[in-house]
Amino acid sequence: MESESPTETKKGKSKTPKKEKESILKQKSPAEFFAENKNIAGFDNPGKCLYTTVRELVENALDSAEAISELPVIEITIEEIVKSKFNSMIGLVDRERVDEELYDDYETAKAREKRLEKEARAQEIQAKNAALGKKVKEHAVSKSSKGRGEASFYRVTCRDNGRGMPHDDIPNMFGRVLSGTKYGLKQTRGKFGLGAKMALIWSKMSTGLPIEISSSMRGQNYLSFCRLDIDIHRNIPHIHLHEKRDNKDKWHGAEIQVVIEGNWTTYRSKILHYMRQMAVITPYAQFLFKFVSDAPDKNVTIKFARRTDVMPPVPVETKHHPSSVDILLIKRLIAETSKQNLMQFLQHEFVNIGKPLAERLIGEMGPEFSPKMAVKSLTDQQIVRIHQLFRQAKFDDPSGDCLSPAGEYNLRLGIIKELHPDMVATYSGSAQVFEGHPFIVEAGVSVGGKDVKQGLNIFRFANRIPLLFEQGGDVVTRTALKRISWNNYKINQTQDKIGVFVSIVSTKIPFKGTGKEYIGDDISEIASAVKSAIQQCCIQLKSKIVKKMQAREQQERKRNLSKYIPDASNAVYNVLQEMAKSHASKKKRYEEGDADILQKVSDHLITKETLYEKLTQHVEKVDYEMALEYATQTGVREEPREDIYLQSLDGKANLQHHACTLNFP
Amino acid sequence: MAEKKKRRRADSDSNSASQPFKNLLKSDAQILQILKSVTSSSSSSTSKPLTLADLALSSTCREVSDLSLSSVQSTIESLVLQLTHQILSGQGFSFIVPSRSSSNQLYVPELDRIVLKDKSTVRPFSHISSVRKTTITAKILSLVHQLCLKNIHVTKRDLFYTDVKLFQDQVQSDAVLDDVSCMLGCTRSSLNVIAAEKGVVVGRLIFSDNGDMIDCTKMGMGGKAIPPNIDRVGDMQSDALFILLVEKDAAYIRLAEDRFYNRFPCIIVTAKGQPDVATRLFLKKMKMELKLPVLALVDSDPYGLKILSVYGCGSKNMSYDSANLTTPDIKWLGIRPSDLDKYKIPEQCRLPMTEQDIKTGKDLLEEDFVKKNPGWVEELNLMVKTKQKAEIQALSSFGFQYLSEVYLPLKLQQQDWL
């Protein structure tokens, strides 16, 4: 991808001597760094870039709506732009190839000969097979690998009903990497604070087109429109147009439009999975996803309807827990604090340090520390001492109050709404702690459902965003596969359609790998919390499954008993018949009652059918009695009913399109 | 090849390097002398075996006996008449089957075998969990009734194939067959149902099988298959000094080919693993009629001892007939855990015990039939402690014939059995 870096970069670099006589100290802007290492932000290849752009925009939109406690309504549209259209967009004339041999996909005479030979052979084989009446698969026409010139371009538009952005802040919010509002210590969706900026860098790298933003805030009578791109070297916005327009509909929110290179074919299912999983974890949001292209059969429109209006609380910013800070962080806190002395600093800049504990801590630090000493005058050594003490001392665990889990209710609704399972159980764990960071694990386990494949289907969520990649090493996957004995809960791991949903929220999610796509299996606190959450769900399910099996047994009892009547009556009758023979020939003597029966058998008064009928009557009687008993035992017990969320009608009829079916991987 | 190796070594060095302890062996005549004295003392000491009645346990414990065909037939007939009465009165029908679960088993030290207690379970037709078994029970009863009428023997496999659809699996028909013999109070052989031949016998034994005289020294290398219906076996004669019970086929073949029984007069028996009913009955019969000591050669692992215990005290599955199936006073000749070091069996021939092995070993230590023999407890403790096991074949590391040429003669000479 290095070669693709924009020409500006090259020009800039060309000023520095290329002869490499001596190494010159160069500085790199954050934007430049991310442009060169875009894989760490999830921009590995065009397909993944399209996917990551979509998710960054969706997550920003959700955050924005939740910030003003508005039920999110999000529309996301991906529009395919073919090359000729793209060229005309940027004012480039479509040129025919003149010098064919110049191109990478040019076929030399030799290669052509080879290909024709191969095709002739293939045809011959096919003809032979056809003659033999064999059915053969159509030979896939070998696709010539797409040259880079054949790249596909997409316009990604995301519109929300969120907070919107202050008119004057817009350029900096998009045109400056690593400047953001999400850098405090709280549970956030974003991973790096890059969001839409990375999409902008990518659009600049692949298409050179600027980003377009419309935004309006609540009660604002104008609409901000801004077209800008980013100056990668200086990490500042480069504004094309920034103006106020009319806001006739009193709309608030943001609409962001960016044109990037991508690959819909390969990442179609990933993007759709992402949308579906997002709908599971945020059932209070409404998503409208559209894919538009020139080929109508490829078009996709999916509406993920809202099923509840209960939103999780907005996560609050919290103070650091003393066990989780490092020296650098202590220094920063000292620099930023408004408190004067050490005592106040400890009490107010950290959680779980009260006055008595602060006094004891200061006493423990050593004689050169005192409660009244100015906090800004601490030396480096003294800060190290504080850090050491923080590491060793025992503090209460931080509370989970600052976290905003999806909520058991919402998770349950989300699962029901998107998977339509036969059974579902959810569980919400209490807050736990690793390395001073609180976390909450919530889990759901479903059985059955539509478009769910057999076996385990694992859905992972971290801070309420779905994780789709690098499933193998993830703590949830490994726990579900290896540490849960599904058999114990009457669940068949290979036959049943099992959905496992685990949502972890924390002020710090311990991601592994550069792409932040999975949570490592090495944190025992999280691993055991995940295990117990899944187990709790399974325990709930087990009783339901057992009840279901009992009910089925009830239904099938009569059939299962009747099935054996012929065999049983045959067996008994065969012996009776032999006995009747010997009785008739007076070989053996029997008692009166028995002799009577045998006589009747000889006279065909008691036959196989007699036994059969008697047994059938008996089975019917027993079945009736047991059914009665079952009914009195279970009573008229019904499952607790779930509230149905009815969406308010806003004039328009809500058409629900399901243009595509999804199968979870 | 082992021979060659041995000779080469013998030229250069002493014999003991390749076949250790060979120099300890006395002449065969001397060993025979020792054995004879043992045999004479053991045969004189045998007394009449105790029964449940002797211990006043017959009311609380259940035992079956050999019944004649006609009495089996009439027992079935009266049972069927009972069923018919039940069915005609509209109550369905049910069997009362003695429970063969492990909670209903009892080891009686005075008898040195496992017996069945008197608990029974009702098996009603009109219950979803027992309808299948009840039907199979009725079916087996009617099949056995036919056998009684026709006076023929069939195998368990034959029985299974009469209605594969109903039985589904031979395990199920076999289990119900045991239930039926328990319920009727007769041995399984009295039902005229036999198992396929499994055990073999070779050595100094002559007996009649269905009227034909069999000389087990002239049965070739493989020996004579133990006949499945023991009631047709009789007229046992032997000049053997002891019976050698072998766990494994491989060791049996070695001894048979080397004609071990000609060097030391004996009868060699194997059931190739877990013993079947026929082999156990045959061993019992030999022991009772010939009054010879029984020496067991099994692997040095928990399963070896378990097999030994099945011959000796009976299996839980067939405890209702333990009186006929068990052979008292079997001696554990080898390979015992203490032999591993005593005979310097090289490390590479010993295997580490698995978790499962160790658990089985510890469970065995809790069993009464092991506890009653302090020597066995000691050996088993050693096995669990060292966590090592070895098969009989481990002795082949000193040459394939080490077993027959050195190990067994030395064991016999030293009377090294427990």
Tab-separated table of N, CA and C in Angstrom, chain B residues 206-289:
chain	number	residue	atom	x	y	z
B	206	ILE	N	-8.116	-84.590	30.026
B	206	ILE	CA	-8.957	-85.393	29.140
B	206	ILE	C	-10.380	-85.262	29.639
B	207	PHE	N	-11.313	-84.922	28.749
B	207	PHE	CA	-12.713	-84.842	29.179
B	207	PHE	C	-13.627	-85.217	28.017
B	208	SER	N	-14.896	-85.422	28.347
B	208	SER	CA	-15.831	-85.779	27.285
B	208	SER	C	-16.712	-84.583	26.977
B	209	ASP	N	-16.849	-84.309	25.686
B	209	ASP	CA	-17.699	-83.197	25.259
B	209	ASP	C	-18.812	-83.773	24.393
B	210	ASN	N	-20.022	-83.788	24.950
B	210	ASN	CA	-21.165	-84.340	24.222
B	210	ASN	C	-20.886	-85.776	23.774
B	211	GLY	N	-20.176	-86.508	24.621
B	211	GLY	CA	-19.922	-87.911	24.323
B	211	GLY	C	-18.588	-88.210	23.673
B	212	ASP	N	-17.905	-87.190	23.115
B	212	ASP	CA	-16.605	-87.424	22.482
B	212	ASP	C	-15.500	-87.190	23.492
B	213	MET	N	-14.524	-88.095	23.515
B	213	MET	CA	-13.410	-87.899	24.435
B	213	MET	C	-12.402	-86.937	23.810
B	214	ILE	N	-11.985	-85.982	24.605
B	214	ILE	CA	-11.048	-84.971	24.114
B	214	ILE	C	-9.771	-85.068	24.937
B	215	ASP	N	-8.631	-85.170	24.255
B	215	ASP	CA	-7.347	-85.138	24.952
B	215	ASP	C	-6.691	-83.795	24.653
B	216	CYS	N	-6.591	-82.960	25.641
B	216	CYS	CA	-6.133	-81.588	25.405
B	216	CYS	C	-4.635	-81.493	25.150
B	217	THR	N	-3.905	-82.593	25.232
B	217	THR	CA	-2.495	-82.528	24.826
B	217	THR	C	-2.382	-82.759	23.324
B	218	LYS	N	-3.462	-83.200	22.728
B	218	LYS	CA	-3.394	-83.531	21.302
B	218	LYS	C	-4.343	-82.657	20.493
B	219	MET	N	-4.389	-81.432	20.898
B	219	MET	CA	-5.305	-80.517	20.204
B	219	MET	C	-4.548	-79.502	19.342
B	220	GLY	N	-3.276	-79.828	19.044
B	220	GLY	CA	-2.495	-78.878	18.255
B	220	GLY	C	-2.089	-77.702	19.108
B	221	MET	N	-1.649	-76.667	18.441
B	221	MET	CA	-1.095	-75.542	19.183
B	221	MET	C	-2.186	-74.703	19.836
B	222	GLY	N	-3.318	-74.557	19.135
B	222	GLY	CA	-4.352	-73.647	19.623
B	222	GLY	C	-5.112	-74.162	20.820
B	223	GLY	N	-5.126	-75.461	21.018
B	223	GLY	CA	-5.872	-76.035	22.134
B	223	GLY	C	-7.325	-76.262	21.778
B	224	LYS	N	-8.102	-76.662	22.774
B	224	LYS	CA	-9.520	-76.984	22.555
B	224	LYS	C	-10.370	-75.810	23.030
B	225	ALA	N	-11.308	-75.431	22.168
B	225	ALA	CA	-12.218	-74.370	22.574
B	225	ALA	C	-13.109	-74.882	23.700
B	226	ILE	N	-13.322	-74.064	24.711
B	226	ILE	CA	-14.137	-74.503	25.846
B	226	ILE	C	-15.589	-74.540	25.409
B	227	PRO	N	-16.245	-75.706	25.521
B	227	PRO	CA	-17.611	-75.832	25.000
B	227	PRO	C	-18.573	-74.931	25.758
B	228	PRO	N	-19.504	-74.312	25.034
B	228	PRO	CA	-20.382	-73.344	25.679
B	228	PRO	C	-21.405	-73.974	26.616
B	229	ASN	N	-21.830	-75.195	26.333
B	229	ASN	CA	-22.779	-75.785	27.279
B	229	ASN	C	-22.102	-76.806	28.168
B	230	ILE	N	-21.871	-76.349	29.379
B	230	ILE	CA	-21.059	-77.103	30.327
B	230	ILE	C	-21.755	-78.401	30.750
B	231	ASP	N	-23.094	-78.435	30.610
B	231	ASP	CA	-23.815	-79.633	31.064
B	231	ASP	C	-23.496	-80.858	30.224
B	232	ARG	N	-22.864	-80.659	29.085
B	232	ARG	CA	-22.512	-81.824	28.267
B	232	ARG	C	-21.048	-82.212	28.455
B	233	VAL	N	-20.384	-81.559	29.396
B	233	VAL	CA	-18.975	-81.856	29.650
B	233	VAL	C	-18.891	-82.771	30.869
B	234	GLY	N	-18.028	-83.762	30.779
B	234	GLY	CA	-17.888	-84.636	31.952
B	234	GLY	C	-16.626	-85.469	31.880
B	235	ASP	N	-16.522	-86.412	32.767
B	235	ASP	CA	-15.424	-87.395	32.819
B	235	ASP	C	-14.055	-86.732	32.770
B	236	MET	N	-13.818	-85.786	33.633
B	236	MET	CA	-12.526	-85.104	33.584
B	236	MET	C	-11.458	-85.970	34.235
B	237	GLN	N	-10.344	-86.095	33.515
B	237	GLN	CA	-9.207	-86.811	34.087
B	237	GLN	C	-7.970	-85.976	33.828
B	238	SER	N	-7.023	-86.052	34.761
B	238	SER	CA	-5.817	-85.263	34.554
B	238	SER	C	-4.702	-85.760	35.454
B	239	ASP	N	-3.454	-85.635	34.960
B	239	ASP	CA	-2.314	-85.896	35.838
B	239	ASP	C	-1.571	-84.586	36.102
B	240	ALA	N	-2.257	-83.464	35.873
B	240	ALA	CA	-1.608	-82.161	36.058
B	240	ALA	C	-1.400	-81.886	37.536
B	241	LEU	N	-0.444	-80.982	37.807
B	241	LEU	CA	-0.163	-80.593	39.188
B	241	LEU	C	-0.855	-79.283	39.541
B	242	PHE	N	-1.191	-78.501	38.514
B	242	PHE	CA	-1.867	-77.224	38.781
B	242	PHE	C	-2.567	-76.751	37.508
B	243	ILE	N	-3.458	-75.756	37.690
B	243	ILE	CA	-4.123	-75.118	36.543
B	243	ILE	C	-3.532	-73.728	36.395
B	244	LEU	N	-3.112	-73.390	35.189
B	244	LEU	CA	-2.546	-72.057	34.957
B	244	LEU	C	-3.563	-71.227	34.175
B	245	LEU	N	-4.008	-70.169	34.832
B	245	LEU	CA	-5.014	-69.295	34.230
B	245	LEU	C	-4.272	-68.115	33.608
B	246	VAL	N	-4.443	-67.899	32.307
B	246	VAL	CA	-3.683	-66.856	31.627
B	246	VAL	C	-4.646	-65.788	31.126
B	247	GLU	N	-4.296	-64.508	31.355
B	247	GLU	CA	-5.204	-63.438	30.935
B	247	GLU	C	-5.201	-63.285	29.418
B	248	LYS	N	-3.986	-63.335	28.858
B	248	LYS	CA	-3.842	-62.903	27.473
B	248	LYS	C	-3.621	-64.065	26.527
B	249	ASP	N	-4.162	-63.899	25.351
B	249	ASP	CA	-3.991	-64.857	24.284
B	249	ASP	C	-2.516	-65.046	23.938
B	250	ALA	N	-1.769	-63.945	23.889
B	250	ALA	CA	-0.365	-63.993	23.450
B	250	ALA	C	0.453	-64.892	24.369
B	251	ALA	N	0.269	-64.705	25.669
B	251	ALA	CA	1.024	-65.520	26.618
B	251	ALA	C	0.595	-66.983	26.514
B	252	TYR	N	-0.692	-67.178	26.276
B	252	TYR	CA	-1.225	-68.537	26.140
B	252	TYR	C	-0.569	-69.255	24.955
B	253	ILE	N	-0.477	-68.546	23.828
B	253	ILE	CA	0.120	-69.148	22.633
B	253	ILE	C	1.579	-69.532	22.884
B	254	ARG	N	2.286	-68.621	23.580
B	254	ARG	CA	3.691	-68.886	23.887
B	254	ARG	C	3.814	-70.203	24.672
B	255	LEU	N	2.984	-70.311	25.725
B	255	LEU	CA	3.069	-71.494	26.589
B	255	LEU	C	2.626	-72.751	25.852
B	256	ALA	N	1.601	-72.596	25.005
B	256	ALA	CA	1.107	-73.758	24.276
B	256	ALA	C	2.148	-74.234	23.280
B	257	GLU	N	2.774	-73.299	22.587
B	257	GLU	CA	3.744	-73.695	21.576
B	257	GLU	C	4.983	-74.327	22.215
B	258	ASP	N	5.395	-73.786	23.329
B	258	ASP	CA	6.556	-74.349	24.021
B	258	ASP	C	6.203	-75.647	24.748
B	259	ARG	N	4.959	-76.030	24.688
B	259	ARG	CA	4.472	-77.241	25.385
B	259	ARG	C	4.922	-77.207	26.850
B	260	PHE	N	4.634	-76.095	27.454
B	260	PHE	CA	5.005	-75.872	28.844
B	260	PHE	C	4.417	-76.973	29.737
B	261	TYR	N	3.206	-77.457	29.325
B	261	TYR	CA	2.515	-78.449	30.144
B	261	TYR	C	3.213	-79.802	30.143
B	262	ASN	N	4.140	-80.001	29.182
B	262	ASN	CA	4.884	-81.257	29.208
B	262	ASN	C	6.073	-81.177	30.155
B	263	ARG	N	6.610	-79.965	30.303
B	263	ARG	CA	7.744	-79.810	31.213
B	263	ARG	C	7.246	-79.849	32.647
B	264	PHE	N	6.204	-79.091	32.927
B	264	PHE	CA	5.560	-79.127	34.245
B	264	PHE	C	4.096	-79.481	34.002
B	265	PRO	N	3.673	-80.683	34.387
B	265	PRO	CA	2.314	-81.104	34.032
B	265	PRO	C	1.263	-80.117	34.549
B	266	CYS	N	0.509	-79.515	33.627
B	266	CYS	CA	-0.485	-78.522	34.040
B	266	CYS	C	-1.557	-78.381	32.969
B	267	ILE	N	-2.606	-77.659	33.308
B	267	ILE	CA	-3.668	-77.338	32.352
B	267	ILE	C	-3.652	-75.828	32.169
B	268	ILE	N	-3.599	-75.387	30.925
B	268	ILE	CA	-3.526	-73.941	30.678
B	268	ILE	C	-4.857	-73.471	30.090
B	269	VAL	N	-5.420	-72.420	30.702
B	269	VAL	CA	-6.731	-71.904	30.287
B	269	VAL	C	-6.628	-70.406	30.047
B	270	THR	N	-7.305	-69.942	29.007
B	270	THR	CA	-7.433	-68.488	28.861
B	270	THR	C	-8.818	-68.163	28.314
B	271	ALA	N	-9.327	-66.996	28.694
B	271	ALA	CA	-10.595	-66.527	28.120
B	271	ALA	C	-10.351	-65.296	27.268
B	272	LYS	N	-9.086	-65.020	26.969
B	272	LYS	CA	-8.709	-63.866	26.127
B	272	LYS	C	-9.340	-62.576	26.664
B	273	GLY	N	-8.965	-62.233	27.866
B	273	GLY	CA	-9.506	-61.008	28.476
B	273	GLY	C	-10.558	-61.344	29.509
B	274	GLN	N	-11.606	-60.496	29.570
B	274	GLN	CA	-12.679	-60.738	30.542
B	274	GLN	C	-13.291	-62.114	30.287
B	275	PRO	N	-13.416	-62.946	31.311
B	275	PRO	CA	-13.896	-64.316	31.091
B	275	PRO	C	-15.389	-64.368	30.813
B	276	ASP	N	-15.779	-65.270	29.932
B	276	ASP	CA	-17.197	-65.498	29.661
B	276	ASP	C	-17.721	-66.559	30.622
B	277	VAL	N	-19.016	-66.774	30.564
B	277	VAL	CA	-19.652	-67.708	31.493
B	277	VAL	C	-19.090	-69.113	31.322
B	278	ALA	N	-18.930	-69.542	30.058
B	278	ALA	CA	-18.491	-70.912	29.806
B	278	ALA	C	-17.121	-71.187	30.425
B	279	THR	N	-16.190	-70.243	30.246
B	279	THR	CA	-14.849	-70.451	30.781
B	279	THR	C	-14.884	-70.515	32.308
B	280	ARG	N	-15.722	-69.658	32.896
B	280	ARG	CA	-15.786	-69.642	34.352
B	280	ARG	C	-16.391	-70.947	34.877
B	281	LEU	N	-17.415	-71.418	34.179
B	281	LEU	CA	-18.030	-72.679	34.592
B	281	LEU	C	-17.036	-73.832	34.439
B	282	PHE	N	-16.286	-73.768	33.345
B	282	PHE	CA	-15.319	-74.846	33.055
B	282	PHE	C	-14.221	-74.874	34.111
B	283	LEU	N	-13.733	-73.699	34.472
B	283	LEU	CA	-12.675	-73.608	35.477
B	283	LEU	C	-13.194	-74.147	36.814
B	284	LYS	N	-14.413	-73.729	37.139
B	284	LYS	CA	-15.030	-74.175	38.385
B	284	LYS	C	-15.128	-75.707	38.414
B	285	LYS	N	-15.549	-76.245	37.285
B	285	LYS	CA	-15.735	-77.696	37.200
B	285	LYS	C	-14.402	-78.416	37.363
B	286	MET	N	-13.357	-77.874	36.689
B	286	MET	CA	-12.033	-78.488	36.802
B	286	MET	C	-11.569	-78.467	38.246
B	287	LYS	N	-11.734	-77.298	38.859
B	287	LYS	CA	-11.278	-77.135	40.227
B	287	LYS	C	-11.998	-78.121	41.154
B	288	MET	N	-13.288	-78.267	40.956
B	288	MET	CA	-14.078	-79.115	41.841
B	288	MET	C	-13.765	-80.593	41.627
B	289	GLU	N	-13.607	-80.958	40.353
B	289	GLU	CA	-13.435	-82.381	40.083
B	289	GLU	C	-11.998	-82.835	40.247
